Structure formats: C-alpha cells, structure tokens
CSV table of C-alpha atoms in Angstrom, one decimal:
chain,number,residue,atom,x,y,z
A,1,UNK,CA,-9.2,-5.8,32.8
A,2,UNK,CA,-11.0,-4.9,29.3
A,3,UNK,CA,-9.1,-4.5,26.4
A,4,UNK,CA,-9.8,-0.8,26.3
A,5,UNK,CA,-8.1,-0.4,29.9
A,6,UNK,CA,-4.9,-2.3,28.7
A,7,UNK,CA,-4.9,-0.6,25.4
A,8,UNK,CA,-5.7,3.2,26.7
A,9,UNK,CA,-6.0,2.7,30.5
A,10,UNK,CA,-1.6,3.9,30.5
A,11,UNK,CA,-2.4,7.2,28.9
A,12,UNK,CA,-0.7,10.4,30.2
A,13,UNK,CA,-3.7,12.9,30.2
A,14,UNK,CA,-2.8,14.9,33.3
A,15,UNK,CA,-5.7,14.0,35.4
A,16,UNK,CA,-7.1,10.6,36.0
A,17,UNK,CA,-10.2,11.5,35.8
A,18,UNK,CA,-9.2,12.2,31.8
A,19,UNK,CA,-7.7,8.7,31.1
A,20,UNK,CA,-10.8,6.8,32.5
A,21,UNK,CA,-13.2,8.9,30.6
A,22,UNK,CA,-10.6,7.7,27.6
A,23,UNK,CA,-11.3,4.2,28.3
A,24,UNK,CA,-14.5,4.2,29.0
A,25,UNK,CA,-15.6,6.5,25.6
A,26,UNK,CA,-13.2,3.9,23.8
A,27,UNK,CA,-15.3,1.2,24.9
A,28,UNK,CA,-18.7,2.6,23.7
A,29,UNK,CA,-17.9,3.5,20.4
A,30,UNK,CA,-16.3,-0.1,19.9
A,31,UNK,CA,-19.5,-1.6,21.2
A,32,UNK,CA,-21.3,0.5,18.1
A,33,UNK,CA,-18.7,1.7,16.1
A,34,UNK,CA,-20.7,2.8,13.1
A,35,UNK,CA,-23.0,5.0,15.6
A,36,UNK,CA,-22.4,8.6,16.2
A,37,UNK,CA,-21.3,9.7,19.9
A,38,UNK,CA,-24.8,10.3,20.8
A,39,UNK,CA,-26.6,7.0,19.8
A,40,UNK,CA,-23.2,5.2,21.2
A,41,UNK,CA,-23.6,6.6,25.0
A,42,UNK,CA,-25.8,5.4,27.2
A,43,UNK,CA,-27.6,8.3,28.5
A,44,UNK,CA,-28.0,12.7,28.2
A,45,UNK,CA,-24.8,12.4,31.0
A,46,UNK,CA,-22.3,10.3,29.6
A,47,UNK,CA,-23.4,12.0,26.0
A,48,UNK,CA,-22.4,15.2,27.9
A,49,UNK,CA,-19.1,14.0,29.7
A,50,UNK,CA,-17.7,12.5,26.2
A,51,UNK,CA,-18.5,16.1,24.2
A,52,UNK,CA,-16.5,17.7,27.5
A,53,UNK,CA,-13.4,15.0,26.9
A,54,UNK,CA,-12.9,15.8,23.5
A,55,UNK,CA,-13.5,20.0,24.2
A,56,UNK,CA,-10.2,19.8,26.0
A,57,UNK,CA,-7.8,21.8,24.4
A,58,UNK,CA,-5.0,20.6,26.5
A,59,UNK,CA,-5.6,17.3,25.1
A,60,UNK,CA,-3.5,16.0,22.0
A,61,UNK,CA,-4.7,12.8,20.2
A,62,UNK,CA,-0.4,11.6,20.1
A,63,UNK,CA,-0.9,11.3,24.3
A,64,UNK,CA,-4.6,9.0,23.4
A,65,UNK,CA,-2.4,7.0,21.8
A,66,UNK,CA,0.8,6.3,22.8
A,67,UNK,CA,-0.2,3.4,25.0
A,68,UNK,CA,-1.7,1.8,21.9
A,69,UNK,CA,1.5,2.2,20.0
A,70,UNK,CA,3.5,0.8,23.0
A,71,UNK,CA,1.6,-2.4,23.1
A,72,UNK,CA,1.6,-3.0,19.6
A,73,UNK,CA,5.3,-2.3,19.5
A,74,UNK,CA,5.3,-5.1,22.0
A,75,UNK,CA,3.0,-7.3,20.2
A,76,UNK,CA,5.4,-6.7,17.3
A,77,UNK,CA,8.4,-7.7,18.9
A,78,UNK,CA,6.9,-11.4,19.3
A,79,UNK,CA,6.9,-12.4,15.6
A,80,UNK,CA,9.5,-12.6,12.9
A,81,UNK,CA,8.1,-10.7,10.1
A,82,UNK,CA,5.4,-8.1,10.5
A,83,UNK,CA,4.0,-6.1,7.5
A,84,UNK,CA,3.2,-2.8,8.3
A,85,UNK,CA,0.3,-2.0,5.5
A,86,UNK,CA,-0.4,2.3,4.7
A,87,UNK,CA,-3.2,3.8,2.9
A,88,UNK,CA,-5.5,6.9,3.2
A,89,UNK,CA,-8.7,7.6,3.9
A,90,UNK,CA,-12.1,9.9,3.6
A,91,UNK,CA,-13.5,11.4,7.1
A,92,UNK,CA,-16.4,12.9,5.4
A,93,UNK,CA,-18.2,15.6,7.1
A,94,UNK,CA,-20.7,17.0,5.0
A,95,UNK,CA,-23.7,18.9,6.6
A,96,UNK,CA,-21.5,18.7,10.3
A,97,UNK,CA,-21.0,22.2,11.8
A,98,UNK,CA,-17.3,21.7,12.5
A,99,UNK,CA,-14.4,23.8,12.1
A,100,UNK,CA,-11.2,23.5,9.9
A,101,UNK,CA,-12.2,21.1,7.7
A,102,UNK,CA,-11.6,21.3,4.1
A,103,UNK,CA,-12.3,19.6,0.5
A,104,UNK,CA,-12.2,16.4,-0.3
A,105,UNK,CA,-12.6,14.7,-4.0
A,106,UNK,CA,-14.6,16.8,-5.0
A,107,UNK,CA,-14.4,20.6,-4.1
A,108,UNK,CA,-17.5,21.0,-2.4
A,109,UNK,CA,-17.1,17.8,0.5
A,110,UNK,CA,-16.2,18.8,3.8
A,111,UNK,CA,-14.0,16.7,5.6
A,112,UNK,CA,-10.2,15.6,6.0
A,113,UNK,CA,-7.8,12.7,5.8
A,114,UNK,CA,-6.3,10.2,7.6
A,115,UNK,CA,-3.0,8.0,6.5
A,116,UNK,CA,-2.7,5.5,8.9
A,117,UNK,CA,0.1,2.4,9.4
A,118,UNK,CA,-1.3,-0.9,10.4
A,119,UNK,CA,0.9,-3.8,11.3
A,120,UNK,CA,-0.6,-7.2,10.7
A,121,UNK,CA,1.4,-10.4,10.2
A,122,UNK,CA,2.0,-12.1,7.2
A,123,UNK,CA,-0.8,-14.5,8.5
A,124,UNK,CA,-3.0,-11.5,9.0
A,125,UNK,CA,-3.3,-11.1,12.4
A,126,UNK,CA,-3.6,-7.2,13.3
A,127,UNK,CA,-0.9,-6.1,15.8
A,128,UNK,CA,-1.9,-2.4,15.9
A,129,UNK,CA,-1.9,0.9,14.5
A,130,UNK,CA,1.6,2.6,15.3
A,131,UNK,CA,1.2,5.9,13.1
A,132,UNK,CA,-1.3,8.3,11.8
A,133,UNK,CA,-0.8,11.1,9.2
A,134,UNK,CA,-3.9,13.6,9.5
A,135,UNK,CA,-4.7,16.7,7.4
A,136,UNK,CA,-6.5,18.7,5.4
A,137,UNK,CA,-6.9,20.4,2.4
A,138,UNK,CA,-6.5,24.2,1.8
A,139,UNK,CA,-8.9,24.8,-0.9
A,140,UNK,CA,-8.1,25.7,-4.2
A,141,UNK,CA,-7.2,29.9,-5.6
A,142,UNK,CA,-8.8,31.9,-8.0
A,143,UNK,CA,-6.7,30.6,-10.7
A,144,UNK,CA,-7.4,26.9,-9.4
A,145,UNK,CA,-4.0,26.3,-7.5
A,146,UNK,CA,-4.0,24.6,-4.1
A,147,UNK,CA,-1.6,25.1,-1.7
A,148,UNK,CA,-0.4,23.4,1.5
A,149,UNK,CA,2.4,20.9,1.9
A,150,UNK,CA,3.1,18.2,-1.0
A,151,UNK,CA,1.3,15.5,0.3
A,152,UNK,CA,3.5,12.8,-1.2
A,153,UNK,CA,5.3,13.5,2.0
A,154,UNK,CA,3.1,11.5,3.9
A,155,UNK,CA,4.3,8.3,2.5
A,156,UNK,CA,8.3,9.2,2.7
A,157,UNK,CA,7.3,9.9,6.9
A,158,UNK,CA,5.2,6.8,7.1
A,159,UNK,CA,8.2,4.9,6.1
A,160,UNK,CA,10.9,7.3,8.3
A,161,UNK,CA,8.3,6.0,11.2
A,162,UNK,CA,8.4,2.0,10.4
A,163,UNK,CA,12.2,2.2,9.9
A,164,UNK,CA,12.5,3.9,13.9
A,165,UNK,CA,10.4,1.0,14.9
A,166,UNK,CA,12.6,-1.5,12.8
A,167,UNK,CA,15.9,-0.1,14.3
A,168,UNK,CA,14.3,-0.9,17.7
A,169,UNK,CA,13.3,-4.4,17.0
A,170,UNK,CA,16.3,-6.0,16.0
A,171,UNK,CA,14.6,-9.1,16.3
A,172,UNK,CA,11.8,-8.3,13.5
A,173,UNK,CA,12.0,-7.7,10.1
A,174,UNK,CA,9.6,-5.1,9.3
A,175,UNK,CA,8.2,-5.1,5.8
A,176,UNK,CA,6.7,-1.5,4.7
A,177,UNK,CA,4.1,-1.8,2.0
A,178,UNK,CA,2.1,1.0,-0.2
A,179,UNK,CA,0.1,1.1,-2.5
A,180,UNK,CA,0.4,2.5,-6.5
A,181,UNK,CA,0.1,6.6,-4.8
A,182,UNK,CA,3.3,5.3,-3.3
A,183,UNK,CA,5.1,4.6,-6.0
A,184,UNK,CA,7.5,7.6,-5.7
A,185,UNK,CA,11.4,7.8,-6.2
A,186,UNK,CA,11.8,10.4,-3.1
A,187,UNK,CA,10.4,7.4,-1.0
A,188,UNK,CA,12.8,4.8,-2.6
A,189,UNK,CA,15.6,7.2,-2.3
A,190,UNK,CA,14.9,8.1,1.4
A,191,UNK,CA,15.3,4.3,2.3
A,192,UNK,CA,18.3,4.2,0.9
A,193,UNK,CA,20.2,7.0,2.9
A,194,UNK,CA,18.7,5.6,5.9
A,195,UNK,CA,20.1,2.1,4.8
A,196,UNK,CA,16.7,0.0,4.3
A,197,UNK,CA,16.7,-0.1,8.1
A,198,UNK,CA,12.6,-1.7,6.9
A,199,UNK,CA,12.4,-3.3,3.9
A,200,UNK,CA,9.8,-2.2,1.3
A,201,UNK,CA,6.9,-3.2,-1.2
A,202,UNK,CA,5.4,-0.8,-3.3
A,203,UNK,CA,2.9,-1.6,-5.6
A,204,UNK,CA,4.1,-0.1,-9.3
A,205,UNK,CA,2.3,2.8,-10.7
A,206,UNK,CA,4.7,3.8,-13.2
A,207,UNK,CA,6.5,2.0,-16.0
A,208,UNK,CA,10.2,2.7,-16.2
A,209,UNK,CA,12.1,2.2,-19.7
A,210,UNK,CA,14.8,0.0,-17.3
A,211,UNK,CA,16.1,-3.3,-19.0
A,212,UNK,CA,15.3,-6.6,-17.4
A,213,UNK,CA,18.0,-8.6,-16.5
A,214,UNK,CA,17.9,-11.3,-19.3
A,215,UNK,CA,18.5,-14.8,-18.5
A,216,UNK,CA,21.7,-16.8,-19.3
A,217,UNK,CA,22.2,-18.2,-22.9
A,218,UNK,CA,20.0,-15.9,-24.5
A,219,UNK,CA,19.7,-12.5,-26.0
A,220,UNK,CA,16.3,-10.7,-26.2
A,221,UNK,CA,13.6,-12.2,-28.3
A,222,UNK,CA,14.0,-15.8,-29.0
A,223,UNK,CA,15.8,-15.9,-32.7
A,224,UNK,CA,12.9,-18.1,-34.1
A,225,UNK,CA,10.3,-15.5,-32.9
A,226,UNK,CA,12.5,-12.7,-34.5
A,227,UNK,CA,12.4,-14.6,-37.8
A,228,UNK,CA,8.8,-15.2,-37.7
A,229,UNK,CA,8.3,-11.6,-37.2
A,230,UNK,CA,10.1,-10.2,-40.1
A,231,UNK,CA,9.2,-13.7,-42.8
A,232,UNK,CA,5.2,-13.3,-41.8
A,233,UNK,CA,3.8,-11.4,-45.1
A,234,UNK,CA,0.1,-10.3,-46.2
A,235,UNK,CA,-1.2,-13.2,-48.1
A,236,UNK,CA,-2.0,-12.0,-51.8
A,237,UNK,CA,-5.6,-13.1,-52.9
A,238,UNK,CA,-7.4,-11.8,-55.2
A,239,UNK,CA,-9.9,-9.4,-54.1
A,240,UNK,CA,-9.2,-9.8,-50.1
A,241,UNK,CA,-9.5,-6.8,-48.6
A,242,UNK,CA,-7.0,-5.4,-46.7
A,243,UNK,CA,-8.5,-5.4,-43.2
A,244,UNK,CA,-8.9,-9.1,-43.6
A,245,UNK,CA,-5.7,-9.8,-45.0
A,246,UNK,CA,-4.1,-7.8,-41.6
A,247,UNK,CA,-6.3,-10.2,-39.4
A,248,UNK,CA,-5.2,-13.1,-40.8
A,249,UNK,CA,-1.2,-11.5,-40.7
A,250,UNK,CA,-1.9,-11.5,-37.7
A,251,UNK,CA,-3.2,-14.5,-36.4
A,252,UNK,CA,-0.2,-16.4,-38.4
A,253,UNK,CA,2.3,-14.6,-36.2
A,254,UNK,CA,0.3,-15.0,-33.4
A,255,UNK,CA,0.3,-19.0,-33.8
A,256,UNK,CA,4.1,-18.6,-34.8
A,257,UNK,CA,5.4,-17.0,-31.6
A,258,UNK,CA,3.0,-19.1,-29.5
A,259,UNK,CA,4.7,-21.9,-31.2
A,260,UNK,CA,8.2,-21.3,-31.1
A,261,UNK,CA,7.1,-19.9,-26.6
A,262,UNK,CA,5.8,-23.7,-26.1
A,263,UNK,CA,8.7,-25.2,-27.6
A,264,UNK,CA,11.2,-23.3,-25.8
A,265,UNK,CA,9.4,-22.6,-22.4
A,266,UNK,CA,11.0,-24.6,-19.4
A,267,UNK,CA,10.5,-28.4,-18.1
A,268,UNK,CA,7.2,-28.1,-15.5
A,269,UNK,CA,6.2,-24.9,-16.8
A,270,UNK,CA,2.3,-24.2,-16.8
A,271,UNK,CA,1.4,-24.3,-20.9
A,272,UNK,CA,-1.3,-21.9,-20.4
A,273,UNK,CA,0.7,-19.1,-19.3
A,274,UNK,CA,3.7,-19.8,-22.2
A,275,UNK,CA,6.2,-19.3,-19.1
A,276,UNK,CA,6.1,-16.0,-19.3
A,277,UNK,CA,3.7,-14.5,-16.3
A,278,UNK,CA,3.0,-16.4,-13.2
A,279,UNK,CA,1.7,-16.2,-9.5
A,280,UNK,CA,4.4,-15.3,-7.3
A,281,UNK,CA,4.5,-16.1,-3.8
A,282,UNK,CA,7.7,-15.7,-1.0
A,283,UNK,CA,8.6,-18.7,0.1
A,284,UNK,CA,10.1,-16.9,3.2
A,285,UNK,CA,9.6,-13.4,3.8
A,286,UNK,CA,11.9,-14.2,7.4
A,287,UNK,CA,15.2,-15.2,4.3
A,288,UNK,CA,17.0,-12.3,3.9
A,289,UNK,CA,18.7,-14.1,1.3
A,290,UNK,CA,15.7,-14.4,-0.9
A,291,UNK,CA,15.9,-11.0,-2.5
A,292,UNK,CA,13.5,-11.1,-5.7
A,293,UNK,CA,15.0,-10.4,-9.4
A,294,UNK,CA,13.4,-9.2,-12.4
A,295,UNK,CA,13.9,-11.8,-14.9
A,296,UNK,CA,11.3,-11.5,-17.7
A,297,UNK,CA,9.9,-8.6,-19.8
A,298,UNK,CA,6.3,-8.4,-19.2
A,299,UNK,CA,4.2,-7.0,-22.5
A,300,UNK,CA,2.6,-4.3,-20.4
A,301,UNK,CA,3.9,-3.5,-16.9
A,302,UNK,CA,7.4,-4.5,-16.6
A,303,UNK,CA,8.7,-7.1,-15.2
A,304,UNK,CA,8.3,-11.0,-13.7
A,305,UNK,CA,10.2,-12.3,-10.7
A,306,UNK,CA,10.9,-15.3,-9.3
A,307,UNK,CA,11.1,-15.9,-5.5
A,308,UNK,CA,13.8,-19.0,-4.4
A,309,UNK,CA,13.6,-20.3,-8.0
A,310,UNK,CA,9.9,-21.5,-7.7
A,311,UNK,CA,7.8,-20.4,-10.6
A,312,UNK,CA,3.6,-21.5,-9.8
A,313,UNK,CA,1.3,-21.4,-12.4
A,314,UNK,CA,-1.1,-19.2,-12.0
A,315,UNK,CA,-1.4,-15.8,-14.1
A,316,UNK,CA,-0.3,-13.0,-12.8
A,317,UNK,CA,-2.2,-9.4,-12.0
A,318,UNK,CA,-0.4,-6.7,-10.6
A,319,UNK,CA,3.2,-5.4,-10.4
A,320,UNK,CA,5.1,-4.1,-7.3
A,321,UNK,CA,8.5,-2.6,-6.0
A,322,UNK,CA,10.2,-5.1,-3.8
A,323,UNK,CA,13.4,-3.4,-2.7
A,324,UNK,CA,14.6,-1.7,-5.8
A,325,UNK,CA,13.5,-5.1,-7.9
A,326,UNK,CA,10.0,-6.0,-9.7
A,327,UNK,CA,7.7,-8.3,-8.4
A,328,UNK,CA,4.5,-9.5,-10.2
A,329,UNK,CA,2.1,-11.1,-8.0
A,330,UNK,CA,-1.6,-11.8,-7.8
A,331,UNK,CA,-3.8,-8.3,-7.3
C-alpha cells in the first residue's frame, strides 16, 4: 500500500471510482510537486480525468481530507508533546483564467490564501496537517475600504481547532504556536474561557507598558547605576565643542553601568551578555511545572525568562508569548 492510499485511500467521496482517482492524482503531483497538473500526468487521459475530479461540484476539499487528519490525529497521539506550527500563505494566480479569486499584496495579484496548522514534534518530525483556513479577498471600495470578515479570526479558530484535538488526546500536550500577526489579545483571551485546553507560543509583536516581575532583594535599577546616571557631568574644557563633550558623557556612563552590571551580575554568568539577555531553551516542554517567568527588563522588547532556573549564554533575538508570560529566545 503507498502512502497516498493510506493517507487518502479512506475518503468518503460517494463513488469509488472518486476516491481512487484521489489517490492516484495525489500521487502524481507528489512525484513533481512543483509541476502544473498537465506536466504532472502521464498522458492527454489521465490530464483529462484529473480536470473531471476536481470539476465535481459535489466534491468538498474537508471530505479529501479528513482521512489525512485522522491519521495524523493518530500519529499525534503517539508522542508526548507535539507543536502544532500556523502561518499563511500566497496561492498566486496571476495570468490563470480562474474564478473567485481576489487581491493579494498588492491590489493588482490574483490569487487567495491559505492558513494551514502543521503538527511536527519538538524533534521536527512532521505528523500532518490537521486544519486549513482558506480565503479571499474582497477588493477594496471607491473610497479604499475592504470588506469581508476580520481576518484576525483565522488565528483565534486555528487555536479553537488545536484545543478540540488537545481535549481528545489526553495523553498529549499540544503546544499552539504563531507567529508576530498572531500576537492578538482576542486570541489570548479565547484560550482562557476555553481553559488553555493547548497551551500557547506566540511570537511578540507588540510591546506592552506591563512591569516585569523584579527579582528578590532588589528594587529597579541597581542603586550604583542610578548614581552614576545622575553624578556623570559634561567635562568643561576649554573650547570642546559640545557634540564631543556629549560623546564622551556618554561613553563615561556607558563604562560606568557596564561596570557596576559585571560586578553585580551572577556566579557563572556569560560576561559578554552582562546577565542581562540570553538564549533560552525548555528544558522539558512534557513539565507542566516549568511554566516560564519574566524576570528581566529587556532595553527594547520586554522581557527575559528563564526556563527551570538555567540561564545559557548565548544572546538573545526574538521575544514571544508563552502562556500569558515572556519568553526571549533565539530567532
């Protein structure tokens, strides 16, 4: 048995006939999959047959599918973890006679989009696609509105869809992840009246004026720092200018803070990153108990967290959402 026949070969079309034409037009276009329908059959008939398959209106692309979903669901329900990764895409049609299509980035490109959820492990394995979000865009007015549904909604319903898979794998922890487009309070709120059924992980697109927690002993800026800040003064010298006499303000507090940061950074910390920013990696995504704390103000984005205490040393790039907290880890 191919892979297409276990994958597709299940599929409620009505007709028999209908599900082995599936399988069989799956296979050729995985054989070539960056060939149009044409150059991917093998021969005028089957070229003919395929255009016939998808000219039935009767068909619906949810019944092409839901064998696929039903084996990944069971592919799922093997491992521990599994992340289930959205993002959209461009299905450009420009120049193709085909109807209800509609603009894409730029008003004048035909085509539509597609907002798929992939599960892959946390070893990156793929599992299968178990959702798709597909639309497309009315085009704009006179007076250059567009209407149509919000399409933020697409990533509040990709969610709603992991969390009914995660209520029926007890057994799995399933981790929904977006990126920055995603980074929407509607979504964060929505997993909390369904009660984080999935967990989350949201790349941050936004900076909210929320206070880090600050760690014990201290209060804000280190008192040193503070007093560096306000006893730095412009050095008066004859005849310096004042753009130079800024830069070299400036340098002085610059050593000063990095100073007084060395000093007071923790044992084992990496010295090139002045404690303050570092790689973060889970130790265990399967520990429930790990649940990730903001503990540092970053200059910039927000906010550094530590998972199980660790702290490695290498810079970190990107922020994200981890369940309400903020994560920084490596873009």
């Amino acid at each position: 048995m191919t892979w297409a026949e276990q994958e597709l070969g299940e599929a409620s079309l009505g007709d028999a006939r209908l599900s082995h034409r599936l399988v069989k037009l799956a296979t050729r276009l995985a054989e070539s999959p960056s060939s149009s329908i044409p150059q991917a059959c093998r021969g005028w008939a089957e070229m003919r047959a395929a255009y016939r398959f998808l000219a039935q209106d009767k068909l619906d692309w949810q019944d092409m599918l839901q064998p696929h979903w039903d084996a990944s669901a069971q592919r799922m329900r093997e491992h521990p973890v599994v992340l289930c990764l959205q993002d959209t895409t461009e299905l450009d049609f420009e120049g193709k006679a085909t109807r209800g299509l509609g603009p894409l980035s730029y008003e004048a490109q035909r085509g539509m989009y597609v907002h798929p959820t992939y599960a892959v492990t946390p070893c990156r394995m793929p599992l299968g696609v178990i959702d798709a979000w597909m639309w497309a865009r009315e085009f704009k007015d006179k007076d250059g509105n567009r209407g149509g549904l919000c399409e933020s909604v697409r990533w509040i319903e990709g969610y709603e869809r992991v969390a009914e898979q995660a209520k029926q794998m007890p057994g799995t922890r399933l981790v929904y992840v977006a990126d920055r487009e995603g980074d929407i309070v509607e979504l964060m709120r929505r997993a909390r009246d369904l009660g984080h059924p999935a967990d989350w992980l949201i790349r941050s697109n936004r900076v909210r004026h929320g206070r880090a927690p600050r760690r014990p002993g201290t209060s804000g800026a280190p008192a040193a720092a503070r007093a560096a800040h306000r006893t730095a003064r412009r050095p008066e010298r004859h005849g310096a200018g004042q753009r130079g006499a800024g830069q070299r303000n400036r340098c002085a507090r610059g050593r000063q803070a990095r100073a007084v940061a060395t000093a007071e950074q923790p044992a084992g910390a990496d010295a090139r990153t002045g404690g303050r920013a570092h790689r973060l990696v889970p130790r265990a995504l399967g520990n429930r108990d790990t649940v990730p704390h903001a503990q540092e103000r970053l200059p910039h984005r927000a906010a550094a967290a530590r998972f199980g205490g660790q702290a490695p040393s290498a810079p970190s790039r990107c922020t994200w959402w981890c369940r309400g907290a903020l994560v920084t880890s490596c873009a």
